[in-house]
PDB file of C-alpha atoms in Angstrom:
ATOM      1  CA  UNK A   1       0.000   0.000   0.000  1.00 58.00           C
ATOM      2  CA  UNK A   2       1.121   3.531  -0.727  1.00 72.00           C
ATOM      3  CA  UNK A   3       2.684   5.455   2.136  1.00 93.00           C
ATOM      4  CA  UNK A   4       0.990   8.735   1.180  1.00 97.00           C
ATOM      5  CA  UNK A   5      -2.516   8.626  -0.235  1.00 97.00           C
ATOM      6  CA  UNK A   6      -4.746  11.373  -1.556  1.00 97.00           C
ATOM      7  CA  UNK A   7      -8.477  11.449  -2.164  1.00 97.00           C
ATOM      8  CA  UNK A   8     -10.061  12.120  -4.527  1.00 97.00           C
ATOM      9  CA  UNK A   9      -7.655  11.516  -7.403  1.00 96.00           C
ATOM     10  CA  UNK A  10      -9.720  13.560  -9.805  1.00 97.00           C
ATOM     11  CA  UNK A  11     -12.412  16.146  -9.186  1.00 97.00           C
ATOM     12  CA  UNK A  12     -14.424  18.420 -11.413  1.00 97.00           C
ATOM     13  CA  UNK A  13     -16.402  21.136  -9.673  1.00 96.00           C
ATOM     14  CA  UNK A  14     -18.074  24.449 -10.338  1.00 97.00           C
ATOM     15  CA  UNK A  15     -17.106  27.969  -9.387  1.00 98.00           C
ATOM     16  CA  UNK A  16     -18.177  28.834  -5.854  1.00 97.00           C
ATOM     17  CA  UNK A  17     -18.302  25.277  -4.531  1.00 97.00           C
ATOM     18  CA  UNK A  18     -16.440  24.236  -1.390  1.00 96.00           C
ATOM     19  CA  UNK A  19     -13.985  21.443  -2.007  1.00 97.00           C
ATOM     20  CA  UNK A  20     -11.938  19.332   0.404  1.00 98.00           C
ATOM     21  CA  UNK A  21      -8.906  17.321  -0.603  1.00 98.00           C
ATOM     22  CA  UNK A  22      -7.660  14.741   1.846  1.00 98.00           C
ATOM     23  CA  UNK A  23      -4.244  13.311   2.538  1.00 98.00           C
ATOM     24  CA  UNK A  24      -3.283  10.370   4.719  1.00 98.00           C
ATOM     25  CA  UNK A  25       0.148   8.959   5.476  1.00 97.00           C
ATOM     26  CA  UNK A  26       1.461   5.817   7.113  1.00 96.00           C
ATOM     27  CA  UNK A  27       5.081   6.941   7.300  1.00 94.00           C
ATOM     28  CA  UNK A  28       4.751   8.311  10.822  1.00 93.00           C
ATOM     29  CA  UNK A  29       6.160  11.678   9.765  1.00 94.00           C
ATOM     30  CA  UNK A  30       5.369  14.828  11.687  1.00 93.00           C
ATOM     31  CA  UNK A  31       5.727  17.183   8.743  1.00 94.00           C
ATOM     32  CA  UNK A  32       3.081  17.427   6.036  1.00 96.00           C
ATOM     33  CA  UNK A  33       2.686  19.779   3.080  1.00 96.00           C
ATOM     34  CA  UNK A  34       0.238  20.811   0.387  1.00 98.00           C
ATOM     35  CA  UNK A  35       1.543  21.953  -3.000  1.00 96.00           C
ATOM     36  CA  UNK A  36      -0.071  22.898  -6.246  1.00 96.00           C
ATOM     37  CA  UNK A  37       1.539  22.344  -9.608  1.00 94.00           C
ATOM     38  CA  UNK A  38       0.808  24.359 -12.719  1.00 91.00           C
ATOM     39  CA  UNK A  39       2.504  23.861 -16.099  1.00 81.00           C
ATOM     40  CA  UNK A  40       5.822  25.725 -16.240  1.00 74.00           C
ATOM     41  CA  UNK A  41       5.620  26.899 -12.626  1.00 76.00           C
ATOM     42  CA  UNK A  42       6.834  23.854 -10.795  1.00 82.00           C
ATOM     43  CA  UNK A  43       5.555  23.213  -7.297  1.00 90.00           C
ATOM     44  CA  UNK A  44       4.269  26.021  -5.117  1.00 92.00           C
ATOM     45  CA  UNK A  45       3.743  25.555  -1.412  1.00 93.00           C
ATOM     46  CA  UNK A  46       0.226  26.293  -0.161  1.00 96.00           C
ATOM     47  CA  UNK A  47       0.375  25.283   3.518  1.00 97.00           C
ATOM     48  CA  UNK A  48       2.612  23.191   5.705  1.00 95.00           C
ATOM     49  CA  UNK A  49       2.427  21.664   9.153  1.00 96.00           C
ATOM     50  CA  UNK A  50       5.395  20.579  11.259  1.00 93.00           C
ATOM     51  CA  UNK A  51       3.206  18.830  13.806  1.00 92.00           C
ATOM     52  CA  UNK A  52      -0.453  18.515  14.760  1.00 92.00           C
ATOM     53  CA  UNK A  53      -0.535  21.864  16.526  1.00 93.00           C
ATOM     54  CA  UNK A  54       1.542  23.737  13.965  1.00 94.00           C
ATOM     55  CA  UNK A  55       0.056  25.158  10.749  1.00 96.00           C
ATOM     56  CA  UNK A  56       1.861  27.630   8.513  1.00 95.00           C
ATOM     57  CA  UNK A  57       1.023  29.492   5.336  1.00 95.00           C
ATOM     58  CA  UNK A  58       3.100  28.876   2.271  1.00 93.00           C
ATOM     59  CA  UNK A  59       3.648  31.192  -0.642  1.00 90.00           C
ATOM     60  CA  UNK A  60       0.123  30.919  -2.113  1.00 94.00           C
ATOM     61  CA  UNK A  61      -2.298  30.333   0.766  1.00 96.00           C
ATOM     62  CA  UNK A  62      -5.002  32.817  -0.272  1.00 96.00           C
ATOM     63  CA  UNK A  63      -8.258  31.029  -1.073  1.00 96.00           C
ATOM     64  CA  UNK A  64      -7.182  27.872   0.761  1.00 98.00           C
ATOM     65  CA  UNK A  65      -7.425  26.555   4.312  1.00 97.00           C
ATOM     66  CA  UNK A  66      -6.110  23.393   5.968  1.00 98.00           C
ATOM     67  CA  UNK A  67      -6.827  21.153   8.901  1.00 97.00           C
ATOM     68  CA  UNK A  68      -4.396  18.765  10.590  1.00 97.00           C
ATOM     69  CA  UNK A  69      -6.789  16.301  12.181  1.00 92.00           C
ATOM     70  CA  UNK A  70      -4.081  13.914  13.368  1.00 95.00           C
ATOM     71  CA  UNK A  71      -0.434  13.188  12.723  1.00 95.00           C
ATOM     72  CA  UNK A  72      -1.474  11.046   9.764  1.00 97.00           C
ATOM     73  CA  UNK A  73      -4.090  13.336   8.207  1.00 97.00           C
ATOM     74  CA  UNK A  74      -3.847  16.740   6.577  1.00 98.00           C
ATOM     75  CA  UNK A  75      -6.724  18.113   4.533  1.00 98.00           C
ATOM     76  CA  UNK A  76      -6.867  21.069   2.164  1.00 98.00           C
ATOM     77  CA  UNK A  77     -10.051  23.062   1.573  1.00 98.00           C
ATOM     78  CA  UNK A  78     -10.979  25.484  -1.131  1.00 97.00           C
ATOM     79  CA  UNK A  79     -13.675  27.588   0.499  1.00 92.00           C
ATOM     80  CA  UNK A  80     -15.126  28.930  -2.739  1.00 96.00           C
ATOM     81  CA  UNK A  81     -13.435  27.402  -5.756  1.00 97.00           C
ATOM     82  CA  UNK A  82     -12.507  29.582  -8.729  1.00 97.00           C
ATOM     83  CA  UNK A  83     -11.264  28.549 -12.185  1.00 97.00           C
ATOM     84  CA  UNK A  84      -7.658  29.646 -11.593  1.00 95.00           C
ATOM     85  CA  UNK A  85      -7.448  27.034  -8.836  1.00 97.00           C
ATOM     86  CA  UNK A  86      -7.556  24.396 -11.537  1.00 97.00           C
ATOM     87  CA  UNK A  87      -4.296  22.529 -10.993  1.00 96.00           C
ATOM     88  CA  UNK A  88      -2.630  19.347  -9.834  1.00 96.00           C
ATOM     89  CA  UNK A  89      -2.455  19.214  -6.028  1.00 97.00           C
ATOM     90  CA  UNK A  90       0.111  17.195  -4.116  1.00 97.00           C
ATOM     91  CA  UNK A  91       0.421  16.262  -0.500  1.00 97.00           C
ATOM     92  CA  UNK A  92       3.855  15.424   0.854  1.00 96.00           C
ATOM     93  CA  UNK A  93       5.397  14.308   4.142  1.00 96.00           C
ATOM     94  CA  UNK A  94       8.883  14.501   5.571  1.00 93.00           C
ATOM     95  CA  UNK A  95      10.915  13.770   8.656  1.00 86.00           C
ATOM     96  CA  UNK A  96      14.246  15.597   8.793  1.00 84.00           C
ATOM     97  CA  UNK A  97      17.266  13.454   9.627  1.00 78.00           C
ATOM     98  CA  UNK A  98      20.953  14.057  10.192  1.00 75.00           C
ATOM     99  CA  UNK A  99      23.646  12.258   8.234  1.00 72.00           C
ATOM    100  CA  UNK A 100      26.143  12.740  11.013  1.00 73.00           C
ATOM    101  CA  UNK A 101      26.574  14.557  14.290  1.00 72.00           C
ATOM    102  CA  UNK A 102      26.665  18.252  13.660  1.00 71.00           C
ATOM    103  CA  UNK A 103      25.359  17.862  10.113  1.00 71.00           C
ATOM    104  CA  UNK A 104      22.523  20.050   8.976  1.00 73.00           C
ATOM    105  CA  UNK A 105      19.225  18.132   8.816  1.00 77.00           C
ATOM    106  CA  UNK A 106      18.138  16.706   5.492  1.00 81.00           C
ATOM    107  CA  UNK A 107      14.460  17.032   4.652  1.00 83.00           C
ATOM    108  CA  UNK A 108      13.521  14.488   1.970  1.00 89.00           C
ATOM    109  CA  UNK A 109       9.908  14.709   0.922  1.00 93.00           C
ATOM    110  CA  UNK A 110       7.570  11.848   0.077  1.00 95.00           C
ATOM    111  CA  UNK A 111       4.741  12.687  -2.247  1.00 96.00           C
ATOM    112  CA  UNK A 112       1.240  11.387  -2.727  1.00 97.00           C
ATOM    113  CA  UNK A 113      -0.064  10.537  -6.206  1.00 96.00           C
ATOM    114  CA  UNK A 114      -1.781  13.897  -6.655  1.00 96.00           C
ATOM    115  CA  UNK A 115      -5.321  15.175  -7.129  1.00 97.00           C
ATOM    116  CA  UNK A 116      -6.274  16.698 -10.446  1.00 96.00           C
ATOM    117  CA  UNK A 117      -8.798  19.448  -9.738  1.00 97.00           C
ATOM    118  CA  UNK A 118     -10.768  21.215 -12.432  1.00 97.00           C
ATOM    119  CA  UNK A 119     -12.911  24.223 -11.544  1.00 97.00           C
ATOM    120  CA  UNK A 120     -15.419  25.152 -14.245  1.00 96.00           C
TER     121      UNK A 120
ATOM    122  CA  UNK B   1      11.310  34.191  -6.572  1.00 43.00           C
ATOM    123  CA  UNK B   2      12.357  30.591  -6.854  1.00 50.00           C
ATOM    124  CA  UNK B   3      15.454  29.389  -5.067  1.00 64.00           C
ATOM    125  CA  UNK B   4      16.360  26.844  -7.714  1.00 72.00           C
ATOM    126  CA  UNK B   5      15.867  26.954 -11.449  1.00 80.00           C
ATOM    127  CA  UNK B   6      16.547  24.149 -13.864  1.00 82.00           C
ATOM    128  CA  UNK B   7      17.991  24.476 -17.320  1.00 83.00           C
ATOM    129  CA  UNK B   8      17.000  23.565 -19.960  1.00 89.00           C
ATOM    130  CA  UNK B   9      13.233  23.664 -19.537  1.00 89.00           C
ATOM    131  CA  UNK B  10      12.897  20.790 -21.991  1.00 93.00           C
ATOM    132  CA  UNK B  11      15.338  18.261 -23.401  1.00 95.00           C
ATOM    133  CA  UNK B  12      14.847  15.611 -26.054  1.00 96.00           C
ATOM    134  CA  UNK B  13      17.467  12.936 -26.721  1.00 96.00           C
ATOM    135  CA  UNK B  14      17.825   9.532 -28.329  1.00 97.00           C
ATOM    136  CA  UNK B  15      17.886   6.405 -26.228  1.00 97.00           C
ATOM    137  CA  UNK B  16      21.443   5.568 -25.229  1.00 97.00           C
ATOM    138  CA  UNK B  17      22.615   9.175 -25.135  1.00 97.00           C
ATOM    139  CA  UNK B  18      23.493  11.004 -21.937  1.00 97.00           C
ATOM    140  CA  UNK B  19      21.174  13.670 -20.532  1.00 97.00           C
ATOM    141  CA  UNK B  20      22.453  16.616 -18.540  1.00 97.00           C
ATOM    142  CA  UNK B  21      20.261  18.979 -16.582  1.00 96.00           C
ATOM    143  CA  UNK B  22      21.427  21.981 -14.625  1.00 95.00           C
ATOM    144  CA  UNK B  23      20.119  23.747 -11.557  1.00 94.00           C
ATOM    145  CA  UNK B  24      21.087  27.209 -10.384  1.00 94.00           C
ATOM    146  CA  UNK B  25      20.146  28.678  -7.043  1.00 92.00           C
ATOM    147  CA  UNK B  26      20.454  32.053  -5.401  1.00 90.00           C
ATOM    148  CA  UNK B  27      21.276  31.736  -1.720  1.00 87.00           C
ATOM    149  CA  UNK B  28      23.578  29.447   0.223  1.00 88.00           C
ATOM    150  CA  UNK B  29      22.337  25.930   0.868  1.00 89.00           C
ATOM    151  CA  UNK B  30      23.023  23.002   3.165  1.00 88.00           C
ATOM    152  CA  UNK B  31      21.717  20.290   0.863  1.00 91.00           C
ATOM    153  CA  UNK B  32      20.471  19.925  -2.687  1.00 94.00           C
ATOM    154  CA  UNK B  33      18.191  17.144  -3.835  1.00 94.00           C
ATOM    155  CA  UNK B  34      16.993  15.940  -7.211  1.00 96.00           C
ATOM    156  CA  UNK B  35      13.522  14.512  -7.721  1.00 96.00           C
ATOM    157  CA  UNK B  36      11.825  12.848 -10.650  1.00 97.00           C
ATOM    158  CA  UNK B  37       8.178  13.092 -11.682  1.00 95.00           C
ATOM    159  CA  UNK B  38       6.512  10.805 -14.166  1.00 94.00           C
ATOM    160  CA  UNK B  39       3.652  12.447 -16.014  1.00 89.00           C
ATOM    161  CA  UNK B  40       0.818  13.343 -13.647  1.00 83.00           C
ATOM    162  CA  UNK B  41       2.350  11.459 -10.708  1.00 90.00           C
ATOM    163  CA  UNK B  42       3.967  12.497  -7.446  1.00 92.00           C
ATOM    164  CA  UNK B  43       7.628  13.422  -7.208  1.00 94.00           C
ATOM    165  CA  UNK B  44      10.097  10.763  -6.170  1.00 95.00           C
ATOM    166  CA  UNK B  45      13.405  11.514  -4.478  1.00 95.00           C
ATOM    167  CA  UNK B  46      16.431  10.477  -6.554  1.00 96.00           C
ATOM    168  CA  UNK B  47      19.596  11.687  -4.905  1.00 95.00           C
ATOM    169  CA  UNK B  48      20.917  14.075  -2.293  1.00 93.00           C
ATOM    170  CA  UNK B  49      24.176  16.007  -2.312  1.00 94.00           C
ATOM    171  CA  UNK B  50      25.383  17.965   0.690  1.00 91.00           C
ATOM    172  CA  UNK B  51      27.027  21.351   0.466  1.00 91.00           C
ATOM    173  CA  UNK B  52      30.427  19.903   1.409  1.00 91.00           C
ATOM    174  CA  UNK B  53      30.270  17.303  -1.380  1.00 94.00           C
ATOM    175  CA  UNK B  54      31.233  17.896  -4.987  1.00 96.00           C
ATOM    176  CA  UNK B  55      29.978  14.736  -6.690  1.00 97.00           C
ATOM    177  CA  UNK B  56      27.641  11.831  -5.949  1.00 96.00           C
ATOM    178  CA  UNK B  57      26.777   8.733  -7.929  1.00 95.00           C
ATOM    179  CA  UNK B  58      23.769   6.461  -7.823  1.00 94.00           C
ATOM    180  CA  UNK B  59      23.487   3.878 -10.570  1.00 96.00           C
ATOM    181  CA  UNK B  60      23.283   5.784 -13.869  1.00 97.00           C
ATOM    182  CA  UNK B  61      22.888   9.095 -12.059  1.00 97.00           C
ATOM    183  CA  UNK B  62      25.738  11.483 -11.389  1.00 97.00           C
ATOM    184  CA  UNK B  63      25.195  14.726  -9.510  1.00 98.00           C
ATOM    185  CA  UNK B  64      27.722  17.504  -9.152  1.00 97.00           C
ATOM    186  CA  UNK B  65      27.593  20.579  -6.966  1.00 97.00           C
ATOM    187  CA  UNK B  66      29.568  23.776  -7.348  1.00 96.00           C
ATOM    188  CA  UNK B  67      28.783  26.009  -4.394  1.00 94.00           C
ATOM    189  CA  UNK B  68      31.000  28.811  -5.717  1.00 95.00           C
ATOM    190  CA  UNK B  69      28.795  29.032  -8.810  1.00 95.00           C
ATOM    191  CA  UNK B  70      25.631  28.107  -6.907  1.00 94.00           C
ATOM    192  CA  UNK B  71      24.860  25.389  -9.402  1.00 95.00           C
ATOM    193  CA  UNK B  72      24.299  21.657  -9.653  1.00 96.00           C
ATOM    194  CA  UNK B  73      24.005  19.268 -12.536  1.00 97.00           C
ATOM    195  CA  UNK B  74      22.279  15.929 -12.936  1.00 97.00           C
ATOM    196  CA  UNK B  75      23.686  13.554 -15.516  1.00 98.00           C
ATOM    197  CA  UNK B  76      21.778  10.473 -16.612  1.00 97.00           C
ATOM    198  CA  UNK B  77      24.030   8.144 -18.551  1.00 97.00           C
ATOM    199  CA  UNK B  78      22.914   5.677 -21.234  1.00 97.00           C
ATOM    200  CA  UNK B  79      19.374   7.011 -21.147  1.00 97.00           C
ATOM    201  CA  UNK B  80      16.357   4.769 -21.606  1.00 97.00           C
ATOM    202  CA  UNK B  81      12.831   5.504 -22.764  1.00 96.00           C
ATOM    203  CA  UNK B  82      11.722   4.876 -19.174  1.00 96.00           C
ATOM    204  CA  UNK B  83      13.791   7.894 -18.062  1.00 97.00           C
ATOM    205  CA  UNK B  84      11.234  10.146 -19.768  1.00 97.00           C
ATOM    206  CA  UNK B  85       9.976  12.364 -16.947  1.00 97.00           C
ATOM    207  CA  UNK B  86      10.378  15.791 -15.393  1.00 95.00           C
ATOM    208  CA  UNK B  87      13.330  16.369 -13.100  1.00 96.00           C
ATOM    209  CA  UNK B  88      13.381  18.906 -10.293  1.00 94.00           C
ATOM    210  CA  UNK B  89      16.103  20.227  -8.080  1.00 94.00           C
ATOM    211  CA  UNK B  90      15.180  21.166  -4.534  1.00 93.00           C
ATOM    212  CA  UNK B  91      17.137  23.273  -2.097  1.00 91.00           C
ATOM    213  CA  UNK B  92      16.627  23.856   1.591  1.00 84.00           C
ATOM    214  CA  UNK B  93      15.777  27.348   2.729  1.00 73.00           C
ATOM    215  CA  UNK B  94      14.490  28.543   6.108  1.00 70.00           C
ATOM    216  CA  UNK B  95      13.347  25.106   7.214  1.00 72.00           C
ATOM    217  CA  UNK B  96      11.518  24.479   3.938  1.00 79.00           C
ATOM    218  CA  UNK B  97      12.380  22.723   0.719  1.00 86.00           C
ATOM    219  CA  UNK B  98      12.055  24.862  -2.404  1.00 88.00           C
ATOM    220  CA  UNK B  99      11.545  23.211  -5.785  1.00 90.00           C
ATOM    221  CA  UNK B 100      12.599  24.591  -9.137  1.00 88.00           C
ATOM    222  CA  UNK B 101      10.275  24.603 -12.176  1.00 88.00           C
ATOM    223  CA  UNK B 102      11.814  21.420 -13.558  1.00 91.00           C
ATOM    224  CA  UNK B 103      13.335  20.061 -16.752  1.00 94.00           C
ATOM    225  CA  UNK B 104      11.133  17.923 -18.964  1.00 94.00           C
ATOM    226  CA  UNK B 105      13.186  15.076 -20.435  1.00 97.00           C
ATOM    227  CA  UNK B 106      12.003  13.040 -23.416  1.00 97.00           C
ATOM    228  CA  UNK B 107      14.019   9.971 -24.357  1.00 97.00           C
ATOM    229  CA  UNK B 108      13.142   8.775 -27.848  1.00 96.00           C
ATOM    230  CA  UNK B 109      13.402   5.015 -28.430  1.00 94.00           C
TER     231      UNK B 109
END
């Protein structure tokens, strides 16, 4: 089974609708992230959470909200969807580790399969 | 602005040839990672290079890092059609990982 799962995988909705995308992980990581991907723009960070009580805005949080229901679950909501929120959305998890004493932590991210969202 | 940017944006080669992708970044880093994304799928971590390393190998992958030029390159040797994907560099910045826009690689059989 996949370590990071996202539901739904595809969603078509209309302008103004409220949408929730869900992410679950079995990796036991504290850190979770939501990104959106648009052609030619790479990945842009929407929100991130370093533990259940910690939620932070990323570079493009306007129009989005999140909820960290448990260590394993991090959901993304679009309160009132608009067409320019049409994109591929990815959830990711990470757990920084050190390669040696005194070394700066490495933060390797593990991604879910993505949700393709279309807002008409 | 993005911390890392890949070059070229798109690359098309014949199977068996080597593919080289470059990443430039703006501020100092502790680590640089390369990820791969198959079409429409999630990114998968390929290789990590630390700021005190100059070269790393993993199978057909070779990564170099030049901190004086703030650049890294990913070389895929003896490419295969299955290497067709987008490749992203990622740098650490202020406790977050920042991804570049990616290089789209097409390997023609």
